[in-house]
Short mmCIF file of C-alpha atoms and ligand atoms in Angstrom, two decimals:
data_model
loop_
_atom_site.label_atom_id
_atom_site.label_comp_id
_atom_site.label_asym_id
_atom_site.label_seq_id
_atom_site.Cartn_x
_atom_site.Cartn_y
_atom_site.Cartn_z
CA MET B 830 106.14 176.41 271.32
CA LYS B 831 109.90 176.84 271.11
CA LYS B 832 111.54 177.46 274.48
CA TYR B 833 113.78 180.51 274.47
CA ARG B 834 117.44 179.63 275.02
CA VAL B 835 118.88 181.70 277.85
CA GLY B 836 122.42 182.31 279.11
CA ILE B 837 123.79 184.19 282.11
CA ILE B 838 127.20 185.87 282.11
CA GLY B 839 128.71 186.45 285.54
CA CYS B 840 128.23 183.88 288.32
CA GLY B 841 128.88 186.15 291.32
CA ASN B 842 126.69 187.65 294.05
CA ILE B 843 123.71 188.63 291.93
CA PHE B 844 123.64 185.41 289.88
CA PRO B 845 120.96 183.56 291.95
CA MET B 846 118.51 186.47 291.58
CA HIS B 847 118.61 185.81 287.82
CA ALA B 848 119.06 182.05 287.71
CA GLN B 849 116.18 181.17 290.02
CA PRO B 850 113.44 183.08 288.15
CA ILE B 851 114.73 181.66 284.83
CA VAL B 852 114.59 178.04 285.92
CA GLU B 853 111.12 178.55 287.35
CA ARG B 854 109.64 179.58 283.98
CA ARG B 855 108.40 176.89 281.61
CA ASP B 856 108.75 178.89 278.40
CA ILE B 857 112.51 179.41 278.67
CA GLU B 858 115.51 177.21 279.27
CA LEU B 859 118.80 178.10 280.94
CA VAL B 860 121.23 176.49 278.51
CA ALA B 861 124.55 178.01 279.59
CA VAL B 862 126.32 180.09 282.19
CA CYS B 863 129.62 181.88 281.79
CA ASP B 864 132.24 183.14 284.21
CA ASN B 865 135.92 183.67 283.56
CA LYS B 866 136.52 181.99 286.93
CA LYS B 867 136.13 178.45 285.62
CA ILE B 868 135.23 176.86 288.94
CA ARG B 869 132.33 179.30 289.46
CA ALA B 870 130.89 178.61 286.03
CA GLN B 871 131.26 174.85 286.47
CA GLU B 872 129.69 174.84 289.91
CA LYS B 873 126.62 176.78 288.73
CA ALA B 874 126.34 174.69 285.56
CA ILE B 875 126.33 171.43 287.55
CA GLN B 876 123.80 172.82 290.01
CA LEU B 877 121.48 174.02 287.23
CA GLY B 878 122.05 171.32 284.63
CA CYS B 879 123.43 173.49 281.85
CA LYS B 880 126.74 174.13 280.04
CA ALA B 881 129.63 176.13 281.51
CA TYR B 882 131.73 178.63 279.55
CA THR B 883 134.65 180.82 280.56
CA ASP B 884 134.55 182.93 277.41
CA TYR B 885 131.31 184.68 276.46
CA HIS B 886 132.36 185.09 272.78
CA ASP B 887 132.51 181.32 272.64
CA MET B 888 129.12 180.99 274.33
CA PHE B 889 127.54 183.44 271.84
CA LYS B 890 129.01 181.51 268.91
CA LYS B 891 128.04 178.02 270.06
CA GLU B 892 124.76 178.31 271.95
CA ALA B 893 122.34 180.08 269.57
CA LEU B 894 121.05 182.05 272.54
CA ASP B 895 117.81 184.02 272.41
CA VAL B 896 118.46 185.91 275.65
CA ILE B 897 121.45 186.87 277.75
CA HIS B 898 121.44 188.13 281.35
CA ILE B 899 124.45 190.33 282.14
CA CYS B 900 125.60 190.03 285.77
CA LEU B 901 129.14 191.32 285.27
CA PRO B 902 131.39 194.05 286.66
CA HIS B 903 130.23 197.44 285.38
CA HIS B 904 132.95 198.02 282.78
CA LEU B 905 131.89 194.86 280.92
CA HIS B 906 128.20 195.71 280.60
CA ALA B 907 128.61 197.83 277.46
CA PRO B 908 130.96 195.61 275.41
CA VAL B 909 129.00 192.46 276.25
CA ALA B 910 125.58 194.04 275.61
CA ILE B 911 126.74 195.51 272.28
CA GLU B 912 128.17 192.20 271.14
CA ALA B 913 125.02 190.35 272.21
CA ALA B 914 122.82 192.81 270.31
CA LYS B 915 124.93 192.30 267.18
CA HIS B 916 124.27 188.56 267.52
CA GLY B 917 120.53 189.30 267.70
CA ILE B 918 120.34 188.22 271.35
CA HIS B 919 117.82 189.94 273.64
CA ILE B 920 119.45 191.47 276.71
CA LEU B 921 118.58 191.91 280.35
CA THR B 922 121.44 193.67 282.09
CA GLU B 923 122.08 194.51 285.70
CA LYS B 924 122.37 198.17 286.66
CA PRO B 925 124.17 200.37 285.76
CA MET B 926 123.89 200.03 281.97
CA SER B 927 127.51 201.12 281.62
CA ILE B 928 130.11 203.34 283.17
CA ASP B 929 130.08 206.06 280.49
CA TYR B 930 126.86 207.62 279.26
CA ALA B 931 128.04 207.44 275.61
CA ASP B 932 128.41 203.67 275.94
CA ALA B 933 124.87 203.39 277.31
CA VAL B 934 123.61 205.35 274.28
CA GLU B 935 125.51 202.93 272.02
CA ILE B 936 123.92 199.92 273.75
CA VAL B 937 120.43 201.35 273.19
CA GLU B 938 121.16 202.21 269.54
CA THR B 939 122.71 198.81 268.79
CA ALA B 940 119.76 197.04 270.41
CA ARG B 941 117.33 199.13 268.36
CA LYS B 942 119.22 198.55 265.09
CA ASN B 943 119.32 194.80 265.66
CA ASP B 944 115.72 194.64 266.81
CA VAL B 945 116.49 193.10 270.18
CA ILE B 946 114.73 193.86 273.44
CA LEU B 947 116.87 195.53 276.07
CA GLY B 948 115.89 195.62 279.73
CA VAL B 949 117.84 197.11 282.64
CA ILE B 950 117.39 195.95 286.23
CA PHE B 951 116.02 198.52 288.67
CA GLN B 952 114.06 196.03 290.73
CA ASN B 953 113.14 198.44 293.53
CA ARG B 954 110.49 199.96 291.29
CA TYR B 955 108.53 196.73 291.85
CA ASN B 956 108.51 196.99 295.66
CA PRO B 957 104.94 197.47 296.94
CA GLY B 958 105.99 200.75 298.65
CA SER B 959 107.39 202.18 295.40
CA GLN B 960 104.29 201.06 293.52
CA LEU B 961 101.97 202.74 296.06
CA ILE B 962 103.69 206.11 295.71
CA LYS B 963 103.94 205.88 291.91
CA ASN B 964 100.26 204.96 291.56
CA MET B 965 99.12 207.76 293.88
CA LEU B 966 101.20 210.26 291.93
CA GLU B 967 99.87 209.01 288.61
CA ASN B 968 96.22 209.02 289.58
CA GLY B 969 96.48 212.50 291.09
CA GLU B 970 95.81 211.56 294.73
CA LEU B 971 99.00 213.28 295.88
CA GLY B 972 98.73 216.28 293.55
CA ALA B 973 101.88 217.73 292.03
CA ILE B 974 105.24 217.17 293.71
CA LYS B 975 106.62 220.36 295.29
CA SER B 976 110.04 218.98 296.23
CA GLY B 977 111.78 215.78 297.21
CA LYS B 978 114.77 214.52 299.15
CA LEU B 979 116.56 211.23 299.50
CA SER B 980 119.27 209.82 301.64
CA VAL B 981 121.36 206.65 301.41
CA THR B 982 123.75 205.97 304.31
CA TRP B 983 125.24 202.52 303.94
CA ASP B 984 128.26 200.54 304.98
CA ARG B 985 130.76 199.41 302.36
CA SER B 986 133.76 198.58 304.50
CA ASP B 987 137.39 198.11 303.48
CA ALA B 988 136.73 194.37 303.67
CA TYR B 989 133.94 194.73 301.10
CA TYR B 990 136.37 196.39 298.69
CA GLN B 991 139.21 193.98 299.53
CA ASN B 992 136.96 191.05 298.62
CA SER B 993 136.31 192.35 295.12
CA ASP B 994 138.74 192.50 292.23
CA TRP B 995 136.83 195.32 290.50
CA LYS B 996 135.01 197.43 293.09
CA GLY B 997 136.55 200.67 294.25
CA THR B 998 138.17 201.42 290.87
CA TRP B 999 137.15 204.09 288.35
CA GLU B 1000 138.08 201.77 285.50
CA MET B 1001 135.90 198.81 286.47
CA GLU B 1002 133.26 200.00 288.94
CA GLY B 1003 133.11 203.46 287.37
CA GLY B 1004 132.38 205.19 290.67
CA GLY B 1005 131.35 204.29 294.18
CA VAL B 1006 128.31 205.10 296.26
CA ILE B 1007 126.46 206.82 293.41
CA ILE B 1008 126.84 204.39 290.51
CA ASP B 1009 126.67 201.29 292.67
CA GLN B 1010 124.50 201.86 295.73
CA ALA B 1011 122.49 205.11 295.57
CA ILE B 1012 121.62 204.58 291.88
CA HIS B 1013 118.54 202.57 292.91
CA THR B 1014 117.13 205.31 295.15
CA MET B 1015 118.04 208.04 292.66
CA ASP B 1016 116.29 206.05 289.93
CA LEU B 1017 113.17 205.80 292.11
CA MET B 1018 113.14 209.56 292.69
CA ARG B 1019 113.53 210.26 288.96
CA TRP B 1020 110.76 207.78 288.17
CA PHE B 1021 108.46 209.45 290.72
CA VAL B 1022 109.17 212.97 289.43
CA ASN B 1023 108.77 211.74 285.83
CA SER B 1024 110.22 214.75 284.03
CA GLU B 1025 113.30 215.52 281.96
CA LEU B 1026 116.38 216.86 283.73
CA LYS B 1027 116.87 220.62 284.02
CA TYR B 1028 120.14 220.75 285.92
CA VAL B 1029 122.36 218.72 288.23
CA ASP B 1030 124.61 220.38 290.76
CA ALA B 1031 126.62 217.98 292.92
CA SER B 1032 129.72 217.42 294.97
CA VAL B 1033 131.42 214.04 294.85
CA SER B 1034 134.31 213.01 297.06
CA ASN B 1035 136.14 210.30 298.94
CA ARG B 1036 136.02 211.19 302.60
CA ALA B 1037 136.51 208.07 304.67
CA HIS B 1038 137.94 205.23 302.58
CA GLU B 1039 141.68 205.15 302.08
CA MET B 1040 141.99 202.06 299.94
CA ILE B 1041 139.61 202.97 297.10
CA GLU B 1042 139.85 205.50 294.28
CA VAL B 1043 136.15 206.17 293.89
CA GLU B 1044 133.75 208.40 295.84
CA ASP B 1045 132.21 207.32 299.11
CA ALA B 1046 130.22 210.54 299.55
CA ALA B 1047 128.07 212.69 297.30
CA GLU B 1048 125.35 215.24 297.71
CA GLY B 1049 123.57 217.64 295.50
CA VAL B 1050 120.52 218.85 293.68
CA ILE B 1051 118.68 217.29 290.76
CA ALA B 1052 116.26 219.75 289.18
CA TYR B 1053 113.65 218.76 286.61
CA GLN B 1054 111.96 220.55 283.71
CA ASN B 1055 108.60 220.37 285.52
CA GLY B 1056 110.01 222.69 288.20
CA VAL B 1057 110.61 220.06 290.88
CA VAL B 1058 113.91 220.42 292.73
CA THR B 1059 115.17 217.38 294.66
CA ALA B 1060 118.07 216.93 297.05
CA PHE B 1061 120.17 213.83 297.53
CA HIS B 1062 122.76 212.72 300.06
CA ALA B 1063 124.65 209.44 299.78
CA ILE B 1064 127.54 207.96 301.76
CA ASN B 1065 128.83 204.42 302.09
CA TYR B 1066 131.10 204.91 305.10
CA TYR B 1067 128.31 204.56 307.67
CA SER B 1068 128.56 201.76 310.25
CA TYR B 1069 125.58 199.77 308.90
CA ASP B 1070 123.10 199.88 306.03
CA ALA B 1071 120.65 202.36 307.53
CA PRO B 1072 117.19 202.34 305.91
CA VAL B 1073 117.13 204.37 302.72
CA GLU B 1074 114.82 207.37 302.94
CA ILE B 1075 112.84 209.17 300.27
CA GLU B 1076 110.37 211.95 300.94
CA LEU B 1077 108.13 213.74 298.49
CA HIS B 1078 106.34 216.88 299.59
CA CYS B 1079 103.27 217.06 297.39
CA GLU B 1080 100.33 219.46 297.05
CA LEU B 1081 97.97 217.01 298.73
CA GLY B 1082 100.23 215.26 301.21
CA ILE B 1083 103.59 213.78 302.04
CA ALA B 1084 104.85 210.45 300.71
CA LYS B 1085 107.66 208.89 302.65
CA MET B 1086 109.61 205.72 302.10
CA VAL B 1087 111.86 204.27 304.79
CA ALA B 1088 113.66 201.16 303.52
CA ASP B 1089 110.93 199.53 301.42
CA LYS B 1090 107.97 200.73 303.50
CA ALA B 1091 105.95 203.63 302.09
CA THR B 1092 103.65 205.80 304.17
CA VAL B 1093 101.49 208.39 302.46
CA LYS B 1094 99.71 210.95 304.63
CA LEU B 1095 97.23 213.12 302.80
CA ILE B 1096 96.16 216.54 304.07
CA ASP B 1097 92.57 215.30 304.34
CA GLY B 1098 93.78 212.92 307.08
CA LYS B 1099 93.81 209.70 305.04
CA GLU B 1100 96.85 207.47 305.42
CA PHE B 1101 98.11 204.69 303.14
CA ILE B 1102 100.88 202.22 303.91
CA ALA B 1103 102.57 199.61 301.72
CA ASP B 1104 105.46 197.33 302.52
CA ASN B 1105 106.94 194.09 301.30
CA ASN B 1106 104.53 191.19 301.58
CA PRO B 1107 105.95 188.69 304.09
CA LEU B 1108 104.22 185.88 302.19
CA GLU B 1109 106.31 186.62 299.10
CA THR B 1110 109.78 185.17 299.57
CA PHE B 1111 112.75 184.31 297.41
CA ARG B 1112 114.69 181.08 297.85
CA TYR B 1113 118.43 181.57 297.60
CA ASP B 1114 121.03 179.00 296.42
CA SER B 1115 121.70 178.22 300.07
CA GLY B 1116 118.04 177.35 300.64
CA VAL B 1117 117.56 180.38 302.89
CA LYS B 1118 114.38 182.32 302.17
CA GLY B 1119 114.14 186.09 302.28
CA TYR B 1120 112.38 189.02 300.74
CA TRP B 1121 115.39 190.33 298.80
CA GLY B 1122 115.09 188.89 295.31
CA VAL B 1123 111.29 188.98 295.00
CA SER B 1124 111.32 192.20 293.00
CA HIS B 1125 113.98 190.76 290.67
CA VAL B 1126 111.54 187.93 289.93
CA LYS B 1127 108.83 190.46 289.05
CA GLN B 1128 111.09 192.44 286.74
CA ILE B 1129 112.49 189.32 285.06
CA ASN B 1130 108.94 188.02 284.49
CA ASN B 1131 107.94 191.37 282.96
CA PHE B 1132 110.94 191.09 280.59
CA TYR B 1133 109.96 187.58 279.42
CA ASP B 1134 106.24 188.37 279.26
CA THR B 1135 107.21 191.25 276.96
CA LEU B 1136 109.34 188.94 274.79
CA PHE B 1137 106.38 186.60 274.42
CA GLY B 1138 104.10 189.50 273.51
CA ASN B 1139 102.00 189.34 276.69
CA ASP B 1140 103.13 192.56 278.36
CA GLN B 1141 104.97 195.84 277.83
CA LEU B 1142 108.51 196.33 279.02
CA ASP B 1143 108.52 198.40 282.21
CA ILE B 1144 112.21 199.36 282.30
CA SER B 1145 113.58 199.56 278.79
CA GLY B 1146 117.05 200.65 277.70
CA GLU B 1147 115.62 204.06 276.77
CA GLU B 1148 114.09 204.45 280.23
CA ALA B 1149 117.25 203.38 282.05
CA LEU B 1150 119.29 205.72 279.85
CA LYS B 1151 117.64 208.69 281.58
CA THR B 1152 118.90 207.49 284.95
CA GLN B 1153 122.33 206.86 283.42
CA GLU B 1154 122.35 210.43 282.11
CA MET B 1155 121.50 211.74 285.59
CA ILE B 1156 124.26 209.69 287.21
CA ALA B 1157 126.76 210.81 284.58
CA ALA B 1158 125.81 214.43 285.28
CA VAL B 1159 126.39 213.95 289.02
CA TYR B 1160 129.95 212.78 288.28
CA GLU B 1161 130.56 215.51 285.72
CA SER B 1162 129.27 218.20 288.07
CA GLY B 1163 131.40 216.84 290.91
CA ARG B 1164 134.52 216.67 288.74
CA LYS B 1165 134.12 220.11 287.16
CA LYS B 1166 132.68 221.67 290.32
CA GLU B 1167 129.98 223.28 288.24
CA ARG B 1168 126.27 222.97 287.48
CA ILE B 1169 125.39 220.76 284.51
CA ILE B 1170 122.50 222.32 282.61
CA PHE B 1171 120.28 220.39 280.21
CA ASN B 1172 118.49 221.90 277.24
CA GLN B 1173 114.77 221.45 277.12
N1 NAD E 1896 120.16 194.99 291.34
C1 NAD E 1896 120.81 194.91 292.50
O1 NAD E 1896 120.29 195.23 293.57
C2 NAD E 1896 122.22 194.43 292.48
C3 NAD E 1896 122.82 193.89 293.63
C4 NAD E 1896 124.14 193.42 293.53
C5 NAD E 1896 124.83 193.53 292.33
N2 NAD E 1896 124.20 194.11 291.26
C6 NAD E 1896 124.90 194.30 289.98
O2 NAD E 1896 125.21 193.02 289.42
C7 NAD E 1896 126.43 193.10 288.70
C8 NAD E 1896 127.39 192.05 289.24
O3 NAD E 1896 127.62 192.33 290.61
P1 NAD E 1896 128.06 191.17 291.61
O4 NAD E 1896 127.94 191.75 292.97
O5 NAD E 1896 127.35 189.91 291.28
O6 NAD E 1896 129.60 191.06 291.23
P2 NAD E 1896 130.57 189.81 291.46
O7 NAD E 1896 131.94 190.33 291.40
O8 NAD E 1896 130.12 189.04 292.66
O9 NAD E 1896 130.26 188.90 290.18
C9 NAD E 1896 130.73 189.23 288.89
C10 NAD E 1896 131.15 187.94 288.22
O10 NAD E 1896 131.57 188.23 286.89
C11 NAD E 1896 132.71 187.41 286.60
N3 NAD E 1896 133.47 187.98 285.49
C12 NAD E 1896 134.33 189.03 285.51
N4 NAD E 1896 134.84 189.25 284.28
C13 NAD E 1896 134.27 188.33 283.47
C14 NAD E 1896 134.38 188.05 282.08
N5 NAD E 1896 135.19 188.74 281.27
N6 NAD E 1896 133.67 187.01 281.58
C15 NAD E 1896 132.86 186.26 282.37
N7 NAD E 1896 132.73 186.48 283.70
C16 NAD E 1896 133.41 187.51 284.23
C17 NAD E 1896 133.47 187.37 287.91
O11 NAD E 1896 134.38 186.27 287.96
C18 NAD E 1896 132.35 187.27 288.92
O12 NAD E 1896 132.03 185.92 289.23
C19 NAD E 1896 126.90 194.54 288.86
O13 NAD E 1896 126.45 195.28 287.77
C20 NAD E 1896 126.24 195.02 290.13
O14 NAD E 1896 126.06 196.41 290.19
C21 NAD E 1896 122.92 194.53 291.32
#
């Protein structure tokens, strides 16, 4: 069987979480990596035994790729994904799909027109805690959700922004704590509630960072067509990455997630707990092993199993578009200082 030819664009922080699962599969081959910082591309190419490019147009033209992984700054996700789709290359992109919602719609439409598979990384859906809550909601054990709340209080210091040439800007990051950090937790909540948006009412501001343009604080309400109203609070000026919290008050109990650990307490007294499995680890470039990265492996394997016809894509472009729409509405509501209402 022909091995699929795979490329990765962007050799920064998230690169190993994509490269490692690719090289571990036998049915695909990492043939090229690309980074406009030549030394980064060359270093990864030598390490992984593939070609290095500094220009992705060039890589698309020369490598006859079947699949591209997009690990780039946010503003490049849409142009690169659209160009890849036009070349007939399947796409797995890091979150967020794009900065603007309209660009995300264009990615999905271009992928559909060119018959390529489009996946978007939201790896936290694969955490055992997330899976426990989702399964208990789907099989009715928790009953209907009455309301939900989430909080993300993390630390993205001035040094974090100083070390990046794109973070902290509207043009390239497209936002701050919402589009970059809280997007994962907000995606989980939307996935749990599993309904179309009714309205979004939010405030978005920069309260404690002087050197960045984008928001470091946001709070608000996301209401869904099924009647569920959820609250969110996100800041990235806290002094450490405190455990993310999600709580769902349901007819038959309360589901709570603190960091990745889920605890479900039902009103009949039963309790269920799920957390990351310490036996599952991910080996980083440096050789250090840790849990972070394991869920990327699961999502990347689902993407390839789908390409080979052995599974169904869990997080498609269409699915991720709904989270993108929610995020866009948070920004629009914050900017206009008004409620954004969705038609049914
Ligand atoms: N899923 C997660 O939990 C998670 C975690 C971290 C980052 N991310 C996402 O991964 C993406 C990349 O983030 P990062 O932290 O790795 O960023 P990064 O800045 O560390 O890496 C981005 C890389 O892209 C390269 N690049 C920039 N412009 C380029 C161009 N025109 N052509 C080729 N290469 C170019 C940069 O030189 C850099 O090496 C973002 O979308 C981010 O949100 C996701």
